[in-house]
Amino acid sequence: MSNVRINIGRAWPEGKASLSVLNTAITDSGLDRGLVDLINIRASQINQCAFCLDIHTKDARAAGETEQRIYALSAWRETPFFSEAERAVLALTEEITLIADGGVDDEVFAAAAKHFDEPTLGQIIMAIVAINAWNRLGVTQRLPVGGYKPATS
């Protein structure tokens, strides 16, 4: 892959900082870390953001996610590895990420709403929106892949 096209943090630091504030709010919301990892990885797979996949798969592993679930995530419907609630979130992640394909299906939304109260569902939706924004930045900037090291506890 070629060099970075543009460094958004340098070009418009206030814009990148605003998106970082959203990430902090999601982290501070109490939304389950494992669920956020699944959202981040699945959306990044769909959006083909290698930079974000590098980060979020490493973070998920560091947080205890299994290799089996990470490897199977792109085919989650075909595996027994995900709970009903996780499946609902993964379906919602796909609908929001691929929103131009027809919006968010009522049944998909209802399935997610069945498992989560309104504040938590709002947090899930914002987590999906945030990773989609980061994916678009990563792909557009052509950020380098492979150098990320997860924080240690």
PDB file of C-alpha atoms in Angstrom:
ATOM      1  CA  MET A   1       0.000   0.000   0.000  1.00  0.00           C
ATOM      2  CA  SER A   2       1.239   3.489  -0.764  1.00  0.00           C
ATOM      3  CA  ASN A   3       2.019   6.228   1.684  1.00  0.00           C
ATOM      4  CA  VAL A   4      -0.532   8.041   3.783  1.00  0.00           C
ATOM      5  CA  ARG A   5      -2.524  10.426   1.593  1.00  0.00           C
ATOM      6  CA  ILE A   6      -3.479  12.874   4.309  1.00  0.00           C
ATOM      7  CA  ASN A   7      -3.113  13.036   8.051  1.00  0.00           C
ATOM      8  CA  ILE A   8      -6.546  14.157   9.256  1.00  0.00           C
ATOM      9  CA  GLY A   9      -5.223  14.794  12.761  1.00  0.00           C
ATOM     10  CA  ARG A  10      -2.778  17.296  11.328  1.00  0.00           C
ATOM     11  CA  ALA A  11      -5.084  18.654   8.594  1.00  0.00           C
ATOM     12  CA  TRP A  12      -8.061  19.223  10.896  1.00  0.00           C
ATOM     13  CA  PRO A  13      -7.222  18.350  14.504  1.00  0.00           C
ATOM     14  CA  GLU A  14     -10.548  19.637  15.846  1.00  0.00           C
ATOM     15  CA  GLY A  15     -12.477  17.285  13.592  1.00  0.00           C
ATOM     16  CA  LYS A  16     -10.491  14.224  14.616  1.00  0.00           C
ATOM     17  CA  ALA A  17     -10.696  15.280  18.263  1.00  0.00           C
ATOM     18  CA  SER A  18     -14.490  15.465  18.007  1.00  0.00           C
ATOM     19  CA  LEU A  19     -14.635  11.877  16.783  1.00  0.00           C
ATOM     20  CA  SER A  20     -12.280  10.858  19.588  1.00  0.00           C
ATOM     21  CA  VAL A  21     -14.704  12.423  22.093  1.00  0.00           C
ATOM     22  CA  LEU A  22     -17.433  10.129  20.733  1.00  0.00           C
ATOM     23  CA  ASN A  23     -15.149   7.116  21.252  1.00  0.00           C
ATOM     24  CA  THR A  24     -14.484   8.201  24.823  1.00  0.00           C
ATOM     25  CA  ALA A  25     -18.221   8.569  25.462  1.00  0.00           C
ATOM     26  CA  ILE A  26     -18.807   5.048  24.126  1.00  0.00           C
ATOM     27  CA  THR A  27     -16.027   3.645  26.328  1.00  0.00           C
ATOM     28  CA  ASP A  28     -17.327   5.537  29.362  1.00  0.00           C
ATOM     29  CA  SER A  29     -20.946   4.500  28.716  1.00  0.00           C
ATOM     30  CA  GLY A  30     -20.437   1.064  30.223  1.00  0.00           C
ATOM     31  CA  LEU A  31     -21.367  -0.710  26.991  1.00  0.00           C
ATOM     32  CA  ASP A  32     -19.890  -4.212  27.082  1.00  0.00           C
ATOM     33  CA  ARG A  33     -16.331  -4.116  25.752  1.00  0.00           C
ATOM     34  CA  GLY A  34     -16.715  -7.478  24.006  1.00  0.00           C
ATOM     35  CA  LEU A  35     -19.776  -6.231  22.149  1.00  0.00           C
ATOM     36  CA  VAL A  36     -17.916  -3.109  21.029  1.00  0.00           C
ATOM     37  CA  ASP A  37     -15.050  -5.304  19.808  1.00  0.00           C
ATOM     38  CA  LEU A  38     -17.469  -7.384  17.713  1.00  0.00           C
ATOM     39  CA  ILE A  39     -19.036  -4.221  16.271  1.00  0.00           C
ATOM     40  CA  ASN A  40     -15.634  -2.728  15.460  1.00  0.00           C
ATOM     41  CA  ILE A  41     -14.291  -5.848  13.794  1.00  0.00           C
ATOM     42  CA  ARG A  42     -17.431  -6.649  11.783  1.00  0.00           C
ATOM     43  CA  ALA A  43     -17.885  -3.111  10.450  1.00  0.00           C
ATOM     44  CA  SER A  44     -14.171  -2.923   9.624  1.00  0.00           C
ATOM     45  CA  GLN A  45     -14.420  -6.208   7.699  1.00  0.00           C
ATOM     46  CA  ILE A  46     -17.336  -4.900   5.654  1.00  0.00           C
ATOM     47  CA  ASN A  47     -15.631  -1.557   5.017  1.00  0.00           C
ATOM     48  CA  GLN A  48     -12.315  -3.284   4.267  1.00  0.00           C
ATOM     49  CA  CYS A  49     -10.375  -1.057   6.623  1.00  0.00           C
ATOM     50  CA  ALA A  50      -7.175  -3.015   7.238  1.00  0.00           C
ATOM     51  CA  PHE A  51      -5.861  -0.378   9.655  1.00  0.00           C
ATOM     52  CA  CYS A  52      -8.954  -0.669  11.875  1.00  0.00           C
ATOM     53  CA  LEU A  53      -8.978  -4.478  11.601  1.00  0.00           C
ATOM     54  CA  ASP A  54      -5.384  -4.537  12.829  1.00  0.00           C
ATOM     55  CA  ILE A  55      -6.292  -2.402  15.840  1.00  0.00           C
ATOM     56  CA  HIS A  56      -9.571  -4.013  16.795  1.00  0.00           C
ATOM     57  CA  THR A  57      -8.562  -7.648  16.367  1.00  0.00           C
ATOM     58  CA  LYS A  58      -5.469  -7.033  18.502  1.00  0.00           C
ATOM     59  CA  ASP A  59      -7.522  -5.192  21.131  1.00  0.00           C
ATOM     60  CA  ALA A  60     -10.133  -7.967  21.159  1.00  0.00           C
ATOM     61  CA  ARG A  61      -7.458 -10.642  21.649  1.00  0.00           C
ATOM     62  CA  ALA A  62      -5.863  -8.603  24.438  1.00  0.00           C
ATOM     63  CA  ALA A  63      -9.279  -8.340  26.129  1.00  0.00           C
ATOM     64  CA  GLY A  64      -9.751 -12.114  25.989  1.00  0.00           C
ATOM     65  CA  GLU A  65     -11.730 -12.659  22.800  1.00  0.00           C
ATOM     66  CA  THR A  66     -11.052 -16.072  21.268  1.00  0.00           C
ATOM     67  CA  GLU A  67      -9.267 -16.597  17.985  1.00  0.00           C
ATOM     68  CA  GLN A  68     -12.107 -18.890  16.912  1.00  0.00           C
ATOM     69  CA  ARG A  69     -14.732 -16.154  17.269  1.00  0.00           C
ATOM     70  CA  ILE A  70     -12.535 -13.528  15.608  1.00  0.00           C
ATOM     71  CA  TYR A  71     -11.849 -15.823  12.638  1.00  0.00           C
ATOM     72  CA  ALA A  72     -15.521 -16.796  12.318  1.00  0.00           C
ATOM     73  CA  LEU A  73     -16.897 -13.273  12.626  1.00  0.00           C
ATOM     74  CA  SER A  74     -17.237 -12.691   8.881  1.00  0.00           C
ATOM     75  CA  ALA A  75     -19.439 -15.825   8.744  1.00  0.00           C
ATOM     76  CA  TRP A  76     -21.168 -15.384  12.111  1.00  0.00           C
ATOM     77  CA  ARG A  77     -24.545 -16.585  10.825  1.00  0.00           C
ATOM     78  CA  GLU A  78     -23.019 -19.984  10.029  1.00  0.00           C
ATOM     79  CA  THR A  79     -21.485 -20.606  13.471  1.00  0.00           C
ATOM     80  CA  PRO A  80     -22.751 -21.434  16.972  1.00  0.00           C
ATOM     81  CA  PHE A  81     -20.151 -19.142  18.557  1.00  0.00           C
ATOM     82  CA  PHE A  82     -22.288 -16.037  19.139  1.00  0.00           C
ATOM     83  CA  SER A  83     -25.181 -15.473  21.531  1.00  0.00           C
ATOM     84  CA  GLU A  84     -28.607 -14.380  20.358  1.00  0.00           C
ATOM     85  CA  ALA A  85     -27.919 -10.850  21.642  1.00  0.00           C
ATOM     86  CA  GLU A  86     -24.559 -10.735  19.847  1.00  0.00           C
ATOM     87  CA  ARG A  87     -26.213 -11.973  16.651  1.00  0.00           C
ATOM     88  CA  ALA A  88     -28.771  -9.174  16.912  1.00  0.00           C
ATOM     89  CA  VAL A  89     -25.975  -6.617  17.284  1.00  0.00           C
ATOM     90  CA  LEU A  90     -24.004  -8.088  14.388  1.00  0.00           C
ATOM     91  CA  ALA A  91     -27.080  -7.962  12.142  1.00  0.00           C
ATOM     92  CA  LEU A  92     -27.694  -4.347  13.178  1.00  0.00           C
ATOM     93  CA  THR A  93     -24.023  -3.538  12.537  1.00  0.00           C
ATOM     94  CA  GLU A  94     -24.340  -4.905   9.013  1.00  0.00           C
ATOM     95  CA  GLU A  95     -27.583  -3.017   8.329  1.00  0.00           C
ATOM     96  CA  ILE A  96     -26.174   0.322   9.508  1.00  0.00           C
ATOM     97  CA  THR A  97     -22.812  -0.209   7.802  1.00  0.00           C
ATOM     98  CA  LEU A  98     -24.528  -1.103   4.522  1.00  0.00           C
ATOM     99  CA  ILE A  99     -27.287   1.507   4.960  1.00  0.00           C
ATOM    100  CA  ALA A 100     -27.356   2.394   1.242  1.00  0.00           C
ATOM    101  CA  ASP A 101     -28.618  -1.130   0.518  1.00  0.00           C
ATOM    102  CA  GLY A 102     -32.075  -0.322   1.832  1.00  0.00           C
ATOM    103  CA  GLY A 103     -31.823   1.194   5.266  1.00  0.00           C
ATOM    104  CA  VAL A 104     -32.230  -0.630   8.557  1.00  0.00           C
ATOM    105  CA  ASP A 105     -34.771  -3.433   8.373  1.00  0.00           C
ATOM    106  CA  ASP A 106     -37.551  -3.266  10.990  1.00  0.00           C
ATOM    107  CA  GLU A 107     -37.057  -6.916  11.958  1.00  0.00           C
ATOM    108  CA  VAL A 108     -33.330  -6.441  12.478  1.00  0.00           C
ATOM    109  CA  PHE A 109     -33.951  -3.368  14.621  1.00  0.00           C
ATOM    110  CA  ALA A 110     -36.667  -5.148  16.626  1.00  0.00           C
ATOM    111  CA  ALA A 111     -34.356  -8.105  17.260  1.00  0.00           C
ATOM    112  CA  ALA A 112     -31.743  -5.778  18.749  1.00  0.00           C
ATOM    113  CA  ALA A 113     -34.369  -3.871  20.754  1.00  0.00           C
ATOM    114  CA  LYS A 114     -35.551  -7.186  22.214  1.00  0.00           C
ATOM    115  CA  HIS A 115     -32.170  -7.673  23.902  1.00  0.00           C
ATOM    116  CA  PHE A 116     -31.254  -4.157  24.973  1.00  0.00           C
ATOM    117  CA  ASP A 117     -32.971  -1.265  26.709  1.00  0.00           C
ATOM    118  CA  GLU A 118     -33.219   2.038  24.851  1.00  0.00           C
ATOM    119  CA  PRO A 119     -30.114   3.698  26.359  1.00  0.00           C
ATOM    120  CA  THR A 120     -27.987   0.633  25.605  1.00  0.00           C
ATOM    121  CA  LEU A 121     -29.412   0.369  22.102  1.00  0.00           C
ATOM    122  CA  GLY A 122     -28.518   4.029  21.593  1.00  0.00           C
ATOM    123  CA  GLN A 123     -24.958   3.298  22.721  1.00  0.00           C
ATOM    124  CA  ILE A 124     -24.758   0.335  20.338  1.00  0.00           C
ATOM    125  CA  ILE A 125     -25.981   2.450  17.418  1.00  0.00           C
ATOM    126  CA  MET A 126     -23.475   5.192  18.217  1.00  0.00           C
ATOM    127  CA  ALA A 127     -20.668   2.606  18.453  1.00  0.00           C
ATOM    128  CA  ILE A 128     -21.623   1.363  14.976  1.00  0.00           C
ATOM    129  CA  VAL A 129     -21.747   4.917  13.619  1.00  0.00           C
ATOM    130  CA  ALA A 130     -18.369   5.741  15.197  1.00  0.00           C
ATOM    131  CA  ILE A 131     -16.495   2.761  13.748  1.00  0.00           C
ATOM    132  CA  ASN A 132     -17.981   3.466  10.334  1.00  0.00           C
ATOM    133  CA  ALA A 133     -16.610   7.011  10.540  1.00  0.00           C
ATOM    134  CA  TRP A 134     -13.185   5.727  11.636  1.00  0.00           C
ATOM    135  CA  ASN A 135     -13.212   3.131   8.825  1.00  0.00           C
ATOM    136  CA  ARG A 136     -13.886   5.805   6.250  1.00  0.00           C
ATOM    137  CA  LEU A 137     -11.045   7.912   7.613  1.00  0.00           C
ATOM    138  CA  GLY A 138      -8.671   4.949   7.691  1.00  0.00           C
ATOM    139  CA  VAL A 139      -9.403   3.864   4.133  1.00  0.00           C
ATOM    140  CA  THR A 140      -9.354   7.415   2.749  1.00  0.00           C
ATOM    141  CA  GLN A 141      -6.073   8.293   4.479  1.00  0.00           C
ATOM    142  CA  ARG A 142      -4.440   4.943   3.579  1.00  0.00           C
ATOM    143  CA  LEU A 143      -3.210   4.514   7.114  1.00  0.00           C
ATOM    144  CA  PRO A 144      -0.315   2.057   7.528  1.00  0.00           C
ATOM    145  CA  VAL A 145      -1.179  -1.400   8.838  1.00  0.00           C
ATOM    146  CA  GLY A 146       0.631  -3.628  11.287  1.00  0.00           C
ATOM    147  CA  GLY A 147       2.349  -1.359  13.747  1.00  0.00           C
ATOM    148  CA  TYR A 148      -0.379  -1.187  16.379  1.00  0.00           C
ATOM    149  CA  LYS A 149       0.358  -2.614  19.823  1.00  0.00           C
ATOM    150  CA  PRO A 150      -2.561  -2.954  22.256  1.00  0.00           C
ATOM    151  CA  ALA A 151      -2.262  -1.316  25.652  1.00  0.00           C
ATOM    152  CA  THR A 152      -1.346  -3.686  28.443  1.00  0.00           C
ATOM    153  CA  SER A 153      -3.317  -3.731  31.664  1.00  0.00           C
TER     154      SER A 153
END
